[in-house]
Amino acid sequence: MTAADLRALLQSGAGTNLVLEGGQVLVVPPGQAAEHEGALTVASWEDVRRRLGDDAQDERALQEQAEILTTEITELGA
């Protein structure tokens, strides 16, 4: 998980999810969710916006959130 992944998610808009599938982090828009059934949803656009608040464009905040999400993924054993 990288700050670039979170940036791509935030640029995609509401309803989009960041998923882990086949060892890759993917940005999945709502219309493509069925194609990724079974993938681990890491975070939604709404969740990341809530976590970042006004810092959504701050590179350091994006990096910190990427590290937190990476830790969460690791703890889940994914």
Short mmCIF file of C-alpha atoms in Angstrom, two decimals:
data_model
loop_
_atom_site.label_atom_id
_atom_site.label_comp_id
_atom_site.label_asym_id
_atom_site.label_seq_id
_atom_site.Cartn_x
_atom_site.Cartn_y
_atom_site.Cartn_z
CA MET A 1 0.00 0.00 0.00
CA THR A 2 1.37 3.37 -0.99
CA ALA A 3 0.37 7.01 -0.83
CA ALA A 4 -0.12 6.76 -4.62
CA ASP A 5 -2.73 4.02 -4.07
CA LEU A 6 -4.64 6.27 -1.68
CA ARG A 7 -4.32 9.24 -4.03
CA ALA A 8 -5.76 7.14 -6.87
CA LEU A 9 -8.64 6.06 -4.63
CA LEU A 10 -9.43 9.63 -3.60
CA GLN A 11 -9.38 10.80 -7.22
CA SER A 12 -11.85 8.07 -8.19
CA GLY A 13 -14.78 9.37 -6.17
CA ALA A 14 -17.46 8.13 -3.81
CA GLY A 15 -18.34 4.45 -3.80
CA THR A 16 -14.89 3.35 -4.93
CA ASN A 17 -12.97 0.73 -2.95
CA LEU A 18 -9.33 -0.18 -2.56
CA VAL A 19 -9.06 -3.97 -2.68
CA LEU A 20 -6.31 -6.54 -2.36
CA GLU A 21 -6.55 -9.23 -5.00
CA GLY A 22 -3.83 -11.64 -6.04
CA GLY A 23 -1.27 -9.71 -4.02
CA GLN A 24 -2.07 -6.46 -5.82
CA VAL A 25 -3.81 -3.35 -4.54
CA LEU A 26 -6.52 -2.25 -6.99
CA VAL A 27 -8.84 0.74 -7.17
CA VAL A 28 -12.29 -0.65 -7.93
CA PRO A 29 -15.12 1.70 -8.95
CA PRO A 30 -18.65 0.74 -7.88
CA GLY A 31 -19.57 -0.50 -11.36
CA GLN A 32 -16.75 -3.05 -11.34
CA ALA A 33 -17.23 -4.44 -7.82
CA ALA A 34 -18.84 -7.67 -9.08
CA GLU A 35 -15.71 -8.43 -11.12
CA HIS A 36 -13.66 -8.45 -7.91
CA GLU A 37 -15.96 -10.52 -5.72
CA GLY A 38 -13.87 -12.36 -3.15
CA ALA A 39 -11.14 -9.70 -3.06
CA LEU A 40 -10.27 -8.24 0.34
CA THR A 41 -11.64 -4.72 0.64
CA VAL A 42 -8.93 -2.65 2.29
CA ALA A 43 -10.72 0.71 2.46
CA SER A 44 -13.50 2.65 0.84
CA TRP A 45 -13.28 6.16 -0.56
CA GLU A 46 -15.52 7.30 2.28
CA ASP A 47 -13.35 5.62 4.93
CA VAL A 48 -10.13 7.21 3.64
CA ARG A 49 -11.78 10.65 3.38
CA ARG A 50 -12.96 10.28 6.99
CA ARG A 51 -9.50 9.18 8.17
CA LEU A 52 -7.71 12.03 6.40
CA GLY A 53 -10.21 14.84 6.89
CA ASP A 54 -8.71 18.11 5.72
CA ASP A 55 -5.33 16.42 5.12
CA ALA A 56 -6.48 14.55 2.00
CA GLN A 57 -3.88 16.33 -0.17
CA ASP A 58 -1.04 16.21 2.37
CA GLU A 59 1.66 13.77 1.21
CA ARG A 60 2.79 12.95 4.75
CA ALA A 61 -0.78 12.19 5.86
CA LEU A 62 -1.30 9.97 2.81
CA GLN A 63 1.92 8.09 3.57
CA GLU A 64 0.95 7.62 7.23
CA GLN A 65 -2.45 6.23 6.27
CA ALA A 66 -0.84 3.92 3.70
CA GLU A 67 1.44 2.56 6.44
CA ILE A 68 -1.51 2.07 8.80
CA LEU A 69 -3.49 0.21 6.14
CA THR A 70 -0.45 -1.92 5.27
CA THR A 71 -0.20 -2.91 8.95
CA GLU A 72 -3.92 -3.74 9.05
CA ILE A 73 -3.53 -5.94 5.96
CA THR A 74 -0.56 -7.72 7.51
CA GLU A 75 -2.44 -8.32 10.75
CA LEU A 76 -5.26 -9.92 8.79
CA GLY A 77 -2.74 -12.29 7.28
CA ALA A 78 -3.36 -11.16 3.72
#
